Every structure is written in C-alpha cells, then in structure tokens.
PDB file of C-alpha atoms in Angstrom:
ATOM      1  CA  MET V   1     115.333  93.138  40.395  1.00  0.00           C
ATOM      2  CA  LYS V   2     116.069  95.987  42.794  1.00  0.00           C
ATOM      3  CA  LYS V   3     112.302  96.581  43.212  1.00  0.00           C
ATOM      4  CA  ILE V   4     111.716  92.972  44.245  1.00  0.00           C
ATOM      5  CA  GLY V   5     114.563  93.148  46.777  1.00  0.00           C
ATOM      6  CA  LEU V   6     113.256  96.423  48.190  1.00  0.00           C
ATOM      7  CA  ILE V   7     109.689  95.108  48.463  1.00  0.00           C
ATOM      8  CA  SER V   8     110.930  91.912  50.114  1.00  0.00           C
ATOM      9  CA  SER V   9     113.016  93.899  52.614  1.00  0.00           C
ATOM     10  CA  LEU V  10     110.114  96.210  53.488  1.00  0.00           C
ATOM     11  CA  THR V  11     107.747  93.265  53.910  1.00  0.00           C
ATOM     12  CA  PHE V  12     110.214  91.503  56.208  1.00  0.00           C
ATOM     13  CA  LEU V  13     110.737  94.688  58.251  1.00  0.00           C
ATOM     14  CA  LEU V  14     106.977  95.210  58.587  1.00  0.00           C
ATOM     15  CA  MET V  15     106.473  91.622  59.757  1.00  0.00           C
ATOM     16  CA  MET V  16     109.227  92.035  62.364  1.00  0.00           C
ATOM     17  CA  LEU V  17     107.700  95.245  63.708  1.00  0.00           C
ATOM     18  CA  LEU V  18     104.225  93.726  63.960  1.00  0.00           C
ATOM     19  CA  GLY V  19     105.611  90.643  65.685  1.00  0.00           C
ATOM     20  CA  CYS V  20     107.401  92.742  68.305  1.00  0.00           C
ATOM     21  CA  GLN V  21     104.309  94.869  68.903  1.00  0.00           C
ATOM     22  CA  GLN V  22     102.079  91.830  69.506  1.00  0.00           C
ATOM     23  CA  GLU V  23     104.611  90.311  71.893  1.00  0.00           C
ATOM     24  CA  ASN V  24     104.716  93.482  73.999  1.00  0.00           C
ATOM     25  CA  GLU V  25     100.926  93.697  74.189  1.00  0.00           C
ATOM     26  CA  THR V  26     100.492  90.147  75.479  1.00  0.00           C
ATOM     27  CA  SER V  27     103.406  90.079  77.888  1.00  0.00           C
ATOM     28  CA  ASN V  28     102.710  93.530  79.328  1.00  0.00           C
ATOM     29  CA  PRO V  29      98.976  94.353  79.207  1.00  0.00           C
ATOM     30  CA  LYS V  30      98.052  98.005  79.537  1.00  0.00           C
ATOM     31  CA  LYS V  31      96.332  99.189  82.676  1.00  0.00           C
ATOM     32  CA  ILE V  32      92.892 100.485  81.791  1.00  0.00           C
ATOM     33  CA  TYR V  33      92.452 102.593  84.905  1.00  0.00           C
ATOM     34  CA  SER V  34      94.252 105.634  86.202  1.00  0.00           C
ATOM     35  CA  THR V  35      95.217 106.609  89.723  1.00  0.00           C
ATOM     36  CA  GLU V  36      92.313 109.075  89.667  1.00  0.00           C
ATOM     37  CA  ASP V  37      89.926 106.093  89.772  1.00  0.00           C
ATOM     38  CA  VAL V  38      90.889 105.529  93.414  1.00  0.00           C
ATOM     39  CA  LYS V  39      89.791 108.496  95.492  1.00  0.00           C
ATOM     40  CA  GLU V  40      91.358 109.863  98.657  1.00  0.00           C
ATOM     41  CA  SER V  41      88.090 109.146 100.453  1.00  0.00           C
ATOM     42  CA  ASP V  42      88.201 105.427  99.536  1.00  0.00           C
ATOM     43  CA  VAL V  43      88.960 102.749 102.068  1.00  0.00           C
ATOM     44  CA  VAL V  44      91.901 101.018 100.364  1.00  0.00           C
ATOM     45  CA  ASP V  45      92.942  97.405 100.891  1.00  0.00           C
ATOM     46  CA  ARG V  46      96.312  96.586  99.335  1.00  0.00           C
ATOM     47  CA  HIS V  47      96.813  92.917 100.178  1.00  0.00           C
ATOM     48  CA  GLY V  48      95.743  93.319 103.816  1.00  0.00           C
ATOM     49  CA  GLU V  49      97.289  96.752 104.366  1.00  0.00           C
ATOM     50  CA  ILE V  50      94.257  98.964 104.877  1.00  0.00           C
ATOM     51  CA  SER V  51      94.256 102.739 104.698  1.00  0.00           C
ATOM     52  CA  ASN V  52      91.410 105.072 105.709  1.00  0.00           C
ATOM     53  CA  ILE V  53      89.997 102.420 108.055  1.00  0.00           C
ATOM     54  CA  ASP V  54      88.398 105.222 110.076  1.00  0.00           C
ATOM     55  CA  ILE V  55      86.037 105.891 107.131  1.00  0.00           C
ATOM     56  CA  PHE V  56      84.885 102.265 107.253  1.00  0.00           C
ATOM     57  CA  GLU V  57      84.433 102.348 111.042  1.00  0.00           C
ATOM     58  CA  THR V  58      82.356 105.535 110.745  1.00  0.00           C
ATOM     59  CA  PHE V  59      80.193 103.859 108.096  1.00  0.00           C
ATOM     60  CA  ILE V  60      79.579 100.875 110.412  1.00  0.00           C
ATOM     61  CA  ASP V  61      78.638 103.251 113.260  1.00  0.00           C
ATOM     62  CA  HIS V  62      76.247 105.102 110.941  1.00  0.00           C
ATOM     63  CA  VAL V  63      74.544 101.873 109.862  1.00  0.00           C
ATOM     64  CA  ARG V  64      74.104 100.816 113.495  1.00  0.00           C
ATOM     65  CA  SER V  65      72.617 104.186 114.448  1.00  0.00           C
ATOM     66  CA  GLY V  66      70.476 104.604 111.310  1.00  0.00           C
ATOM     67  CA  VAL V  67      72.391 107.539 109.783  1.00  0.00           C
ATOM     68  CA  LYS V  68      72.544 107.718 105.983  1.00  0.00           C
ATOM     69  CA  ASP V  69      76.095 107.177 104.628  1.00  0.00           C
ATOM     70  CA  GLU V  70      78.045 105.794 101.685  1.00  0.00           C
ATOM     71  CA  ILE V  71      81.580 104.540 101.159  1.00  0.00           C
ATOM     72  CA  ARG V  72      83.715 102.881  98.542  1.00  0.00           C
ATOM     73  CA  ILE V  73      86.249 100.182  99.334  1.00  0.00           C
ATOM     74  CA  SER V  74      89.002  99.672  96.740  1.00  0.00           C
ATOM     75  CA  VAL V  75      90.607  96.245  96.988  1.00  0.00           C
ATOM     76  CA  TYR V  76      93.687  95.590  94.858  1.00  0.00           C
ATOM     77  CA  THR V  77      94.341  92.321  93.035  1.00  0.00           C
ATOM     78  CA  THR V  78      97.792  90.717  93.058  1.00  0.00           C
ATOM     79  CA  GLU V  79      98.367  92.269  89.616  1.00  0.00           C
ATOM     80  CA  GLY V  80      97.575  95.744  90.989  1.00  0.00           C
ATOM     81  CA  ASP V  81      94.085  96.338  89.575  1.00  0.00           C
ATOM     82  CA  PRO V  82      91.348  97.813  91.797  1.00  0.00           C
ATOM     83  CA  ILE V  83      88.029  96.118  92.495  1.00  0.00           C
ATOM     84  CA  PHE V  84      85.476  98.562  93.883  1.00  0.00           C
ATOM     85  CA  HIS V  85      82.885  97.759  96.543  1.00  0.00           C
ATOM     86  CA  ASN V  86      80.331 100.582  96.858  1.00  0.00           C
ATOM     87  CA  LEU V  87      78.103 100.582  99.936  1.00  0.00           C
ATOM     88  CA  ASN V  88      75.254 103.080 100.186  1.00  0.00           C
ATOM     89  CA  TYR V  89      73.192 102.946 103.393  1.00  0.00           C
ATOM     90  CA  ASP V  90      69.778 104.596 103.494  1.00  0.00           C
ATOM     91  CA  VAL V  91      67.084 103.750 106.073  1.00  0.00           C
ATOM     92  CA  ASN V  92      67.363 100.002 106.771  1.00  0.00           C
ATOM     93  CA  LYS V  93      68.813  99.163 103.336  1.00  0.00           C
ATOM     94  CA  ILE V  94      72.340  98.868 101.983  1.00  0.00           C
ATOM     95  CA  GLN V  95      72.675  99.210  98.223  1.00  0.00           C
ATOM     96  CA  TYR V  96      75.814  97.266  97.295  1.00  0.00           C
ATOM     97  CA  THR V  97      77.633  97.463  93.944  1.00  0.00           C
ATOM     98  CA  TYR V  98      80.508  95.167  93.019  1.00  0.00           C
ATOM     99  CA  ASP V  99      82.663  96.635  90.230  1.00  0.00           C
ATOM    100  CA  ASN V 100      85.548  94.674  88.737  1.00  0.00           C
ATOM    101  CA  SER V 101      85.490  96.543  85.411  1.00  0.00           C
ATOM    102  CA  GLN V 102      89.052  97.810  85.971  1.00  0.00           C
ATOM    103  CA  ASP V 103      90.475  94.323  86.570  1.00  0.00           C
ATOM    104  CA  VAL V 104      92.455  93.378  83.450  1.00  0.00           C
ATOM    105  CA  TYR V 105      92.282  89.671  84.350  1.00  0.00           C
ATOM    106  CA  ALA V 106      88.574  89.532  85.329  1.00  0.00           C
ATOM    107  CA  GLY V 107      87.651  87.513  82.248  1.00  0.00           C
ATOM    108  CA  THR V 108      84.105  87.284  80.930  1.00  0.00           C
ATOM    109  CA  GLY V 109      82.469  88.218  84.258  1.00  0.00           C
ATOM    110  CA  LYS V 110      83.874  91.740  84.139  1.00  0.00           C
ATOM    111  CA  GLY V 111      81.538  94.640  84.983  1.00  0.00           C
ATOM    112  CA  LYS V 112      79.255  96.038  87.671  1.00  0.00           C
ATOM    113  CA  GLU V 113      76.584  94.168  89.608  1.00  0.00           C
ATOM    114  CA  SER V 114      74.293  95.520  92.311  1.00  0.00           C
ATOM    115  CA  THR V 115      72.009  94.207  95.009  1.00  0.00           C
ATOM    116  CA  SER V 116      70.114  95.455  98.019  1.00  0.00           C
ATOM    117  CA  CYS V 117      70.886  94.038 101.473  1.00  0.00           C
ATOM    118  CA  SER V 118      69.248  94.454 104.873  1.00  0.00           C
ATOM    119  CA  ASN V 119      72.349  94.534 107.040  1.00  0.00           C
ATOM    120  CA  ILE V 120      76.096  94.330 107.399  1.00  0.00           C
ATOM    121  CA  GLU V 121      77.231  91.972 110.124  1.00  0.00           C
ATOM    122  CA  SER V 122      80.546  91.071 111.702  1.00  0.00           C
ATOM    123  CA  ARG V 123      82.217  88.150 113.380  1.00  0.00           C
ATOM    124  CA  ASN V 124      85.411  88.032 115.431  1.00  0.00           C
ATOM    125  CA  THR V 125      88.066  85.604 114.246  1.00  0.00           C
ATOM    126  CA  GLU V 126      91.647  84.944 115.274  1.00  0.00           C
ATOM    127  CA  ASN V 127      92.761  87.078 112.290  1.00  0.00           C
ATOM    128  CA  GLY V 128      90.550  90.082 113.046  1.00  0.00           C
ATOM    129  CA  VAL V 129      86.975  91.164 112.454  1.00  0.00           C
ATOM    130  CA  GLU V 130      85.238  89.983 109.282  1.00  0.00           C
ATOM    131  CA  TYR V 131      82.342  91.963 107.782  1.00  0.00           C
ATOM    132  CA  TYR V 132      79.732  90.553 105.404  1.00  0.00           C
ATOM    133  CA  LEU V 133      76.313  91.492 104.023  1.00  0.00           C
ATOM    134  CA  THR V 134      73.113  89.649 104.944  1.00  0.00           C
ATOM    135  CA  GLU V 135      69.604  89.281 103.539  1.00  0.00           C
ATOM    136  CA  CYS V 136      70.529  90.406 100.023  1.00  0.00           C
ATOM    137  CA  THR V 137      68.175  90.307  97.034  1.00  0.00           C
ATOM    138  CA  SER V 138      70.781  88.514  94.881  1.00  0.00           C
ATOM    139  CA  GLU V 139      73.928  86.431  95.140  1.00  0.00           C
ATOM    140  CA  VAL V 140      76.032  89.532  94.385  1.00  0.00           C
ATOM    141  CA  GLY V 141      75.916  90.263  98.109  1.00  0.00           C
ATOM    142  CA  ASN V 142      78.032  87.179  98.720  1.00  0.00           C
ATOM    143  CA  SER V 143      80.961  88.842  96.937  1.00  0.00           C
ATOM    144  CA  PHE V 144      81.335  91.378  99.764  1.00  0.00           C
ATOM    145  CA  TYR V 145      83.795  90.289 102.418  1.00  0.00           C
ATOM    146  CA  PHE V 146      86.029  92.693 104.305  1.00  0.00           C
ATOM    147  CA  ARG V 147      88.452  91.802 107.091  1.00  0.00           C
ATOM    148  CA  VAL V 148      90.038  94.234 109.506  1.00  0.00           C
ATOM    149  CA  SER V 149      93.109  92.620 111.044  1.00  0.00           C
ATOM    150  CA  ASN V 150      93.927  92.785 114.765  1.00  0.00           C
TER     151      ASN V 150
END
C-alpha cells in the first residue's frame, strides 16, 4: 500500500513540474539571439530611434559616387528581436539580404532572402527622408524601407 501511495505522489509531482515548465516556455519564449549578433558598426533602429546614422549616410554617399561599401541595418521588433538588412554595394549593383531568422515571432517565413537591386532612392516626406531599393531581381527588395526622421 505504501508503494502505491509513493508512486502516486511521485507521478503527481512529476506532472506538476512538467505543467509548470510548459507554462513558462509559452508565456516567456527564450530569445534565440545574443547581444553579440548586433555589431557596433550596425546602423540600429529601435522604434525610430536611430544610432550610427552617420554610417548609413556614408553608405549613401558611396553609392552615389560609385565607391564599394557595405552596411548592416538592425531594426528591432516591438518584442525586441532584431531584423537584419544587409546592403552590399559593388559597381552599379546593391546585393540586399533580408534576415528575420532571429525574430521569435516571424512564423513560417523566417529566414534569409536575397536579391540584387540597381539603386537605392529617397523621397522627402513630412516625417523625414525615406529610402527604398529599386529595380530589384525579386520581390525581396520591397521589404527594404528605411526612414530617417527630421
């Protein structure tokens, strides 16, 4: 009789522990990236607050003057996950890679996609200057949009 009571108690305890563990995993998902993923040389956009904007401006100047350059823009989601936009300019071509592999809530479309574009253009708006890619070989280029506020 004592064995049955002990086995029942252990089974109940095990079920409680597993239940608590599953609750914690769903209500507080683990971050799958580390702070090392975002480099000091990245242009960082945290909900409109942009750091290292000078790196982006230098990249734009290099594209306009035909000087080879590359940058990475790290844009943070509302949950705090980075989405990386890699731009590599080399002689009249911008290789663009969109990487949302570190976004916990990206769903089934998570990963890296690349395209080649002919140019990066800008337009002035009341909220600042908006940059976008043109003449891209795939629709991935449409995912690049970067605004520098006034």
